GROMACS .gro file of C-alpha atoms in nm:
model
   46
    1MET     CA    1   2.747   6.892 -11.109
    2GLY     CA    2   2.457   7.117 -11.100
    3ARG     CA    3   2.494   7.153 -10.713
    4GLN     CA    4   2.872   7.238 -10.757
    5LEU     CA    5   2.775   7.517 -11.010
    6GLY     CA    6   2.505   7.638 -10.757
    7THR     CA    7   2.767   7.647 -10.484
    8GLU     CA    8   3.017   7.832 -10.704
    9GLY     CA    9   2.736   8.077 -10.787
   10GLY     CA   10   2.656   8.130 -10.430
   11GLN     CA   11   3.023   8.212 -10.359
   12PHE     CA   12   3.035   8.446 -10.644
   13ALA     CA   13   2.707   8.607 -10.512
   14VAL     CA   14   2.862   8.651 -10.156
   15SER     CA   15   3.186   8.789 -10.293
   16ALA     CA   16   2.993   9.031 -10.528
   17ALA     CA   17   2.775   9.143 -10.239
   18VAL     CA   18   3.085   9.195 -10.020
   19LEU     CA   19   3.246   9.405 -10.300
   20VAL     CA   20   2.940   9.615 -10.343
   21ILE     CA   21   2.913   9.673  -9.969
   22ALA     CA   22   3.281   9.769  -9.966
   23LEU     CA   23   3.230  10.013 -10.249
   24ALA     CA   24   2.923  10.161 -10.092
   25VAL     CA   25   3.123  10.222  -9.743
   26LEU     CA   26   3.419  10.373  -9.943
   27MET     CA   27   3.181  10.601 -10.122
   28ALA     CA   28   3.002  10.697  -9.812
   29LEU     CA   29   3.341  10.770  -9.646
   30VAL     CA   30   3.435  10.994  -9.938
   31VAL     CA   31   3.106  11.188  -9.936
   32LEU     CA   32   3.129  11.230  -9.560
   33GLY     CA   33   3.495  11.359  -9.600
   34PHE     CA   34   3.392  11.612  -9.866
   35PHE     CA   35   3.087  11.720  -9.652
   36SER     CA   36   3.307  11.768  -9.350
   37LEU     CA   37   3.564  11.971  -9.548
   38ALA     CA   38   3.273  12.192  -9.680
   39VAL     CA   39   3.133  12.242  -9.331
   40LEU     CA   40   3.486  12.322  -9.198
   41ARG     CA   41   3.533  12.582  -9.464
   42GLU     CA   42   3.196  12.737  -9.395
   43TYR     CA   43   3.266  12.749  -9.029
   44GLU     CA   44   3.603  12.918  -9.081
   45ARG     CA   45   3.442  13.184  -9.290
   46GLY     CA   46   3.209  13.235  -9.000
   0.00000   0.00000   0.00000
């Protein structure tokens, strides 16, 4: 029983880690998008 709970906890930890990594990647892409837009605008102003 204790082992079963430990396994479930491990699976939850793995899924939580995957979720956190996915959110971090998504936020990084959003930041890169805004940064590239800002760079393009500055470049167009020239």
